[in-house]
Short mmCIF file of C-alpha atoms in Angstrom, two decimals:
data_model
loop_
_atom_site.label_atom_id
_atom_site.label_comp_id
_atom_site.label_asym_id
_atom_site.label_seq_id
_atom_site.Cartn_x
_atom_site.Cartn_y
_atom_site.Cartn_z
CA MET A 1 -25.61 21.48 -48.10
CA GLN A 2 -24.63 17.84 -48.04
CA THR A 3 -21.70 16.92 -45.80
CA LEU A 4 -19.16 14.81 -47.61
CA LYS A 5 -17.83 11.74 -45.87
CA TYR A 6 -14.58 10.61 -47.39
CA ARG A 7 -15.32 6.93 -47.19
CA SER A 8 -15.44 4.26 -49.81
CA ASP A 9 -18.72 2.57 -50.76
CA ARG A 10 -16.98 -0.75 -50.23
CA PRO A 11 -18.60 -2.53 -47.27
CA ASN A 12 -16.58 -2.84 -44.04
CA ARG A 13 -13.85 -0.48 -45.25
CA ARG A 14 -11.86 0.89 -42.30
CA THR A 15 -11.62 4.68 -42.06
CA THR A 16 -7.98 5.74 -42.37
CA LEU A 17 -5.90 8.67 -41.16
CA ALA A 18 -5.98 9.94 -44.75
CA ASP A 19 -9.80 10.03 -44.66
CA VAL A 20 -9.75 12.07 -41.45
CA ALA A 21 -7.04 14.38 -42.84
CA ARG A 22 -9.09 15.12 -45.99
CA ALA A 23 -12.25 15.75 -43.97
CA ALA A 24 -10.42 18.11 -41.59
CA GLY A 25 -8.37 19.82 -44.29
CA VAL A 26 -5.02 19.11 -42.66
CA SER A 27 -2.05 16.82 -43.25
CA ILE A 28 -1.95 13.16 -42.27
CA ALA A 29 1.01 13.94 -39.98
CA THR A 30 -1.05 16.53 -38.08
CA VAL A 31 -3.94 14.07 -37.67
CA SER A 32 -1.52 11.43 -36.40
CA ARG A 33 -0.02 13.80 -33.83
CA VAL A 34 -3.44 14.85 -32.52
CA LEU A 35 -4.99 11.38 -32.34
CA ASN A 36 -1.86 9.94 -30.75
CA ASN A 37 -1.72 12.79 -28.20
CA LYS A 38 1.73 13.91 -29.32
CA THR A 39 2.16 17.42 -27.93
CA ASN A 40 5.81 18.08 -28.79
CA ILE A 41 4.75 20.32 -31.74
CA PRO A 42 2.17 23.06 -30.97
CA ILE A 43 -1.17 22.67 -32.76
CA ALA A 44 -3.96 25.25 -32.60
CA PRO A 45 -6.93 24.26 -30.37
CA ALA A 46 -9.35 24.91 -33.25
CA THR A 47 -7.40 22.48 -35.45
CA ILE A 48 -7.38 19.83 -32.72
CA ARG A 49 -11.14 20.21 -32.29
CA LYS A 50 -11.71 19.96 -36.05
CA ILE A 51 -9.63 16.78 -36.30
CA ARG A 52 -11.36 15.10 -33.35
CA GLU A 53 -14.79 16.01 -34.73
CA ALA A 54 -13.86 14.56 -38.12
CA ALA A 55 -12.55 11.37 -36.52
CA THR A 56 -15.77 10.97 -34.54
CA ARG A 57 -17.99 11.71 -37.56
CA LEU A 58 -16.12 9.21 -39.72
CA GLU A 59 -16.06 6.63 -36.90
CA TYR A 60 -12.29 6.40 -37.07
CA HIS A 61 -10.72 3.66 -34.96
CA PRO A 62 -6.94 3.21 -34.91
CA ASN A 63 -5.43 -0.01 -36.19
CA LEU A 64 -3.89 -1.13 -32.91
CA ILE A 65 -1.88 -3.94 -34.48
CA ALA A 66 -0.29 -1.62 -37.02
CA ARG A 67 0.38 0.98 -34.34
CA ALA A 68 2.04 -1.60 -32.10
CA LEU A 69 4.26 -2.79 -34.94
CA ALA A 70 5.27 0.77 -35.82
CA THR A 71 5.87 2.04 -32.29
CA GLN A 72 6.88 -1.20 -30.56
CA ARG A 73 4.15 -0.42 -28.03
CA THR A 74 0.76 -1.98 -27.33
CA SER A 75 -0.80 1.22 -25.92
CA THR A 76 -2.21 -0.98 -23.16
CA ILE A 77 -1.69 -0.68 -19.40
CA ALA A 78 -2.42 -3.56 -17.03
CA LEU A 79 -4.14 -2.97 -13.71
CA PHE A 80 -3.35 -5.85 -11.35
CA THR A 81 -5.22 -6.77 -8.18
CA LYS A 82 -6.46 -9.83 -6.31
CA GLU A 83 -9.67 -8.01 -5.37
CA MET A 84 -11.56 -7.68 -8.66
CA VAL A 85 -14.99 -7.31 -7.01
CA ASP A 86 -13.97 -5.35 -3.91
CA PRO A 87 -16.00 -2.09 -3.87
CA HIS A 88 -12.88 -0.23 -2.73
CA PHE A 89 -10.96 -1.39 -5.81
CA VAL A 90 -13.91 -0.72 -8.13
CA GLN A 91 -13.75 2.98 -7.17
CA MET A 92 -10.37 3.10 -8.90
CA ILE A 93 -11.22 1.58 -12.29
CA GLN A 94 -13.12 4.41 -13.97
CA PRO A 95 -10.61 7.17 -13.07
CA VAL A 96 -7.72 5.01 -14.30
CA GLU A 97 -9.50 4.19 -17.56
CA ALA A 98 -10.44 7.84 -18.15
CA ALA A 99 -6.89 9.07 -17.51
CA LEU A 100 -5.45 6.45 -19.88
CA ARG A 101 -8.03 7.14 -22.59
CA LYS A 102 -7.07 10.82 -22.65
CA ARG A 103 -3.51 9.75 -23.45
CA GLY A 104 -4.52 7.21 -26.10
CA TYR A 105 -4.01 4.10 -23.96
CA HIS A 106 -6.27 1.17 -23.10
CA LEU A 107 -6.81 -0.53 -19.75
CA ALA A 108 -6.56 -4.28 -19.15
CA LEU A 109 -7.79 -5.67 -15.82
CA CYS A 110 -5.68 -8.63 -14.72
CA SER A 111 -5.40 -11.01 -11.83
CA GLU A 112 -1.93 -10.86 -10.38
CA THR A 113 0.64 -12.50 -12.64
CA ALA A 114 3.93 -11.34 -14.12
CA GLY A 115 3.31 -13.31 -17.33
CA VAL A 116 1.41 -10.48 -18.99
CA LEU A 117 4.40 -8.18 -18.47
CA ALA A 118 7.06 -10.69 -19.39
CA GLU A 119 5.31 -11.55 -22.66
CA GLY A 120 5.21 -7.92 -23.76
CA ARG A 121 1.43 -7.71 -23.98
CA VAL A 122 1.34 -4.38 -22.12
CA ASP A 123 3.54 -1.30 -21.90
CA GLY A 124 3.42 -1.02 -18.12
CA ALA A 125 1.44 -1.93 -15.03
CA ILE A 126 -0.40 -0.43 -12.08
CA LEU A 127 -0.52 -2.70 -9.04
CA LEU A 128 -2.85 -2.34 -6.09
CA ALA A 129 -0.33 -3.95 -3.76
CA ASN A 130 2.46 -3.46 -1.24
CA PRO A 131 5.65 -2.85 -3.27
CA ASN A 132 7.83 -4.49 -0.62
CA ALA A 133 5.90 -7.73 -1.00
CA ARG A 134 6.02 -7.80 -4.83
CA GLU A 135 9.38 -6.32 -5.86
CA ASP A 136 10.96 -9.72 -6.64
CA LEU A 137 8.10 -10.58 -8.99
CA PHE A 138 9.05 -7.83 -11.44
CA LYS A 139 12.80 -7.84 -11.03
CA GLY A 140 14.58 -7.99 -14.39
CA LEU A 141 11.64 -6.62 -16.39
CA SER A 142 12.33 -3.40 -18.31
CA LEU A 143 8.72 -2.20 -18.23
CA PRO A 144 7.65 0.55 -15.82
CA VAL A 145 5.51 -0.46 -12.84
CA ILE A 146 3.76 1.81 -10.34
CA TYR A 147 2.12 0.74 -7.08
CA VAL A 148 -1.04 2.09 -5.48
CA TRP A 149 -1.34 1.18 -1.81
CA GLY A 150 -2.08 2.36 1.71
CA GLY A 151 1.42 2.32 3.15
CA PRO A 152 3.64 5.03 4.60
CA GLY A 153 4.85 7.26 1.86
CA PRO A 154 5.73 8.71 -0.41
CA CYS A 155 7.98 5.91 -1.64
CA PRO A 156 9.69 5.54 -5.04
CA GLY A 157 7.39 4.04 -7.65
CA CYS A 158 4.25 4.51 -5.52
CA VAL A 159 1.15 6.63 -5.29
CA SER A 160 0.05 6.05 -1.73
CA TRP A 161 -1.88 7.14 1.32
CA ASP A 162 -0.94 6.25 4.91
CA ASP A 163 -3.40 3.69 6.34
CA ALA A 164 -1.73 3.95 9.76
CA GLU A 165 -2.47 7.67 9.84
CA GLY A 166 -5.97 7.07 8.45
CA MET A 167 -6.82 4.69 11.28
CA ALA A 168 -5.25 7.05 13.82
CA MET A 169 -7.44 9.81 12.38
CA ALA A 170 -10.54 7.66 12.98
CA VAL A 171 -9.51 7.03 16.60
CA ARG A 172 -8.85 10.74 17.21
CA TYR A 173 -12.25 11.55 15.74
CA LEU A 174 -13.91 9.27 18.30
CA VAL A 175 -11.72 10.58 21.13
CA ASN A 176 -12.86 14.11 20.27
CA LEU A 177 -16.46 12.90 20.68
CA GLY A 178 -15.59 11.86 24.22
CA HIS A 179 -15.07 8.13 23.66
CA ARG A 180 -12.52 6.50 25.95
CA ARG A 181 -13.13 2.80 25.31
CA ILE A 182 -12.70 2.31 21.56
CA ALA A 183 -12.62 -1.21 20.11
CA GLY A 184 -10.63 -1.93 16.94
CA LEU A 185 -12.41 -4.45 14.66
CA PHE A 186 -9.73 -5.95 12.42
CA GLY A 187 -11.10 -9.34 11.37
CA ASP A 188 -8.83 -12.09 10.10
CA TYR A 189 -5.39 -10.53 9.57
CA PRO A 190 -2.57 -13.12 9.54
CA ASP A 191 -0.01 -13.07 12.38
CA ASN A 192 -2.70 -11.50 14.57
CA GLY A 193 -2.41 -8.33 12.49
CA SER A 194 0.67 -7.11 14.34
CA ARG A 195 2.31 -5.78 11.16
CA SER A 196 -0.81 -4.16 9.70
CA PRO A 197 -0.51 -0.37 9.21
CA LYS A 198 -4.11 0.03 10.36
CA VAL A 199 -3.53 -1.93 13.57
CA GLU A 200 -0.35 0.06 14.19
CA GLY A 201 -2.22 3.34 13.65
CA TYR A 202 -5.04 2.28 15.96
CA ARG A 203 -2.69 1.26 18.77
CA ARG A 204 -0.57 4.39 18.39
CA ALA A 205 -3.55 6.76 18.56
CA ILE A 206 -5.11 4.92 21.51
CA SER A 207 -1.80 5.08 23.38
CA GLN A 208 -1.31 8.77 22.59
CA ALA A 209 -4.78 9.46 24.01
CA GLY A 210 -3.79 7.66 27.21
CA TYR A 211 -6.15 4.69 26.83
CA GLU A 212 -5.81 0.92 26.49
CA PRO A 213 -6.21 -0.80 23.09
CA ASN A 214 -9.02 -3.32 22.66
CA ASP A 215 -8.39 -4.88 19.25
CA TRP A 216 -10.63 -7.64 17.93
CA PHE A 217 -9.47 -10.40 15.63
CA GLY A 218 -11.12 -13.56 14.41
CA CYS A 219 -10.99 -16.12 11.60
CA PHE A 220 -14.59 -17.23 11.45
CA THR A 221 -15.15 -16.97 7.69
CA ASP A 222 -13.75 -15.56 4.45
CA ASP A 223 -16.83 -13.31 4.19
CA GLN A 224 -15.75 -10.03 5.81
CA PHE A 225 -19.32 -8.84 6.40
CA GLU A 226 -20.08 -12.07 8.26
CA ASN A 227 -16.73 -11.86 10.04
CA GLY A 228 -17.59 -8.42 11.43
CA TYR A 229 -21.01 -9.67 12.44
CA LEU A 230 -19.75 -12.80 14.22
CA ILE A 231 -16.88 -11.08 16.04
CA THR A 232 -19.13 -8.29 17.29
CA ARG A 233 -21.84 -10.72 18.35
CA GLN A 234 -19.25 -12.71 20.31
CA ARG A 235 -18.05 -9.55 22.08
CA LEU A 236 -21.64 -8.57 22.89
CA ALA A 237 -22.08 -11.88 24.72
CA GLY A 238 -19.79 -10.56 27.47
CA ARG A 239 -19.81 -7.28 29.33
CA ARG A 240 -19.92 -4.33 26.94
CA ASP A 241 -17.11 -2.14 28.23
CA TRP A 242 -16.69 -0.15 25.00
CA THR A 243 -18.64 2.76 23.53
CA ALA A 244 -17.21 2.87 20.00
CA ILE A 245 -15.91 0.60 17.24
CA VAL A 246 -13.46 1.52 14.50
CA ALA A 247 -13.31 -1.12 11.74
CA ARG A 248 -10.61 -2.07 9.23
CA ASN A 249 -13.07 -1.66 6.34
CA ASP A 250 -16.71 -0.93 5.62
CA TYR A 251 -17.59 -4.63 5.28
CA LEU A 252 -16.59 -5.33 8.88
CA ALA A 253 -18.33 -2.16 10.08
CA LEU A 254 -21.59 -3.17 8.38
CA GLY A 255 -21.38 -6.60 10.01
CA ALA A 256 -20.91 -4.88 13.37
CA LEU A 257 -23.95 -2.66 12.73
CA ARG A 258 -26.11 -5.72 12.12
CA ALA A 259 -24.89 -7.48 15.28
CA LEU A 260 -25.51 -4.36 17.37
CA ARG A 261 -29.00 -3.90 15.93
CA GLU A 262 -29.93 -7.53 16.63
CA ALA A 263 -28.68 -7.15 20.22
CA GLY A 264 -30.83 -4.07 20.74
CA VAL A 265 -27.82 -1.75 21.01
CA SER A 266 -28.62 1.63 19.46
CA VAL A 267 -26.19 3.23 17.00
CA PRO A 268 -25.03 5.94 17.54
CA GLU A 269 -26.82 6.63 20.86
CA GLN A 270 -25.12 3.76 22.72
CA VAL A 271 -22.25 2.78 20.42
CA SER A 272 -20.54 4.79 17.66
CA VAL A 273 -19.13 2.99 14.60
CA VAL A 274 -16.54 4.21 12.06
CA GLY A 275 -15.75 2.30 8.86
CA TYR A 276 -12.82 2.56 6.47
CA ASN A 277 -12.54 3.19 2.69
CA ASP A 278 -15.87 5.07 2.39
CA THR A 279 -17.29 2.71 -0.23
CA GLU A 280 -20.72 3.21 -1.80
CA MET A 281 -22.29 0.82 0.70
CA ALA A 282 -21.44 3.18 3.59
CA ARG A 283 -24.00 5.69 2.31
CA PHE A 284 -26.79 3.13 2.40
CA ALA A 285 -26.03 1.53 5.77
CA ASP A 286 -28.55 1.82 8.60
CA PRO A 287 -27.62 4.28 9.98
CA PRO A 288 -25.43 5.77 7.22
CA LEU A 289 -21.84 4.95 8.13
CA THR A 290 -19.15 7.47 9.02
CA SER A 291 -16.02 6.24 7.22
CA VAL A 292 -12.43 7.18 6.44
CA LEU A 293 -12.20 8.22 2.79
CA THR A 294 -9.05 6.85 1.18
CA PRO A 295 -8.05 8.63 -2.06
CA ILE A 296 -7.97 5.48 -4.19
CA ALA A 297 -9.74 7.11 -7.17
CA GLU A 298 -7.32 10.05 -7.23
CA ALA A 299 -4.37 7.71 -6.64
CA GLY A 300 -5.38 5.53 -9.57
CA ALA A 301 -5.69 8.47 -11.96
CA LEU A 302 -2.34 9.92 -10.85
CA ALA A 303 -0.69 6.51 -11.18
CA ALA A 304 -1.98 6.22 -14.75
CA ILE A 305 -0.72 9.71 -15.68
CA HIS A 306 2.73 9.17 -14.16
CA LEU A 307 3.04 5.72 -15.72
CA VAL A 308 2.27 7.02 -19.22
CA ASP A 309 4.73 9.89 -18.70
CA SER A 310 7.33 7.31 -17.74
CA ILE A 311 6.60 5.19 -20.82
CA GLU A 312 6.71 8.08 -23.26
CA ASN A 313 9.88 9.51 -21.73
CA ARG A 314 11.45 6.05 -21.93
CA ARG A 315 11.97 5.79 -18.17
CA THR A 316 11.25 2.67 -16.13
CA SER A 317 11.18 4.41 -12.72
CA VAL A 318 8.24 6.44 -11.47
CA GLN A 319 8.38 9.26 -8.92
CA GLY A 320 6.44 8.52 -5.74
CA MET A 321 3.84 10.68 -4.02
CA GLY A 322 1.61 10.53 -0.94
CA LEU A 323 -2.03 11.68 -0.75
CA PRO A 324 -4.10 12.94 2.21
CA MET A 325 -7.22 11.30 3.67
CA THR A 326 -10.42 12.68 5.17
CA ILE A 327 -13.34 11.40 7.25
CA THR A 328 -16.81 11.40 5.72
CA GLU A 329 -19.20 12.14 8.58
CA ARG A 330 -22.62 10.54 8.46
CA MET A 331 -24.95 9.30 11.20
CA SER A 332 -23.19 6.38 12.91
CA CYS A 333 -21.29 8.44 15.51
CA ALA A 334 -22.35 10.60 18.44
CA ILE A 335 -20.95 12.15 21.61
CA ALA A 336 -20.14 9.39 24.10
CA GLU A 337 -22.53 8.60 26.94
CA ARG A 338 -21.30 9.76 30.33
#
């Protein structure tokens, strides 16, 4: 039996809601509710499935301009960050896009600017940033904004994890392996890193264990991999009075691994190394890098869900929440030499 497709023979004709409704045997209003993810009126799962199958078969695509005019919404969410190519940030993109797509929204990646919000091109924004540093930028705008960041939380309008606790967790992990002299590789933080949550967490955990901090900073280059390499190589030129390194991120840790290898220092037999963020590159390091897993993918998806809920409930504030962290153990750490 031939399947009828309710489409005109006219070339380039756009499939309409009416076409989908006829194919599915339901009303246009029901099709609209399903395809726009409106759940305020119960619809049978079989009907929802039939409508979505018809829309796919007929290659239905919504007229976004018409929808925006009718609803006064763009159905677009902006994701702002300075770090477009950072592997840590990239882990967040797909979960955010998937969460938004399920709700009928689109994702726009943006460098950090308030212009996109002020001009009404998006319905809301997710920022990978410290809310305390950016609150003035969005003051006076009526659109909802939610922050994703590694600060102490939960805080209003944030989905967060605690980088201070994450770094303290890494230090405690090394202490439990018997390490007493643990270096903190922090790279090129401004103001010597004194206000960094990760530096604070490192110093707190070292102090609680009864040891002295040994934090490394340097401003050799903008390349963090090279920065980790150069700082570690400089420290290796003197007396090596440390048995472990905990790094601010995986880039710095990989640079340290290279410097140690070139100096003939065996990892993990002589020195243990822990990274941070557990990016894809940690799996392929030599040796594979133990790293603190920050929940950026989960945080991004939750931020998207809460932001859409805020938009559709006509609220501009978003409830905050904090997420836990874990350590991914690989092969770059061992029990300390005695």
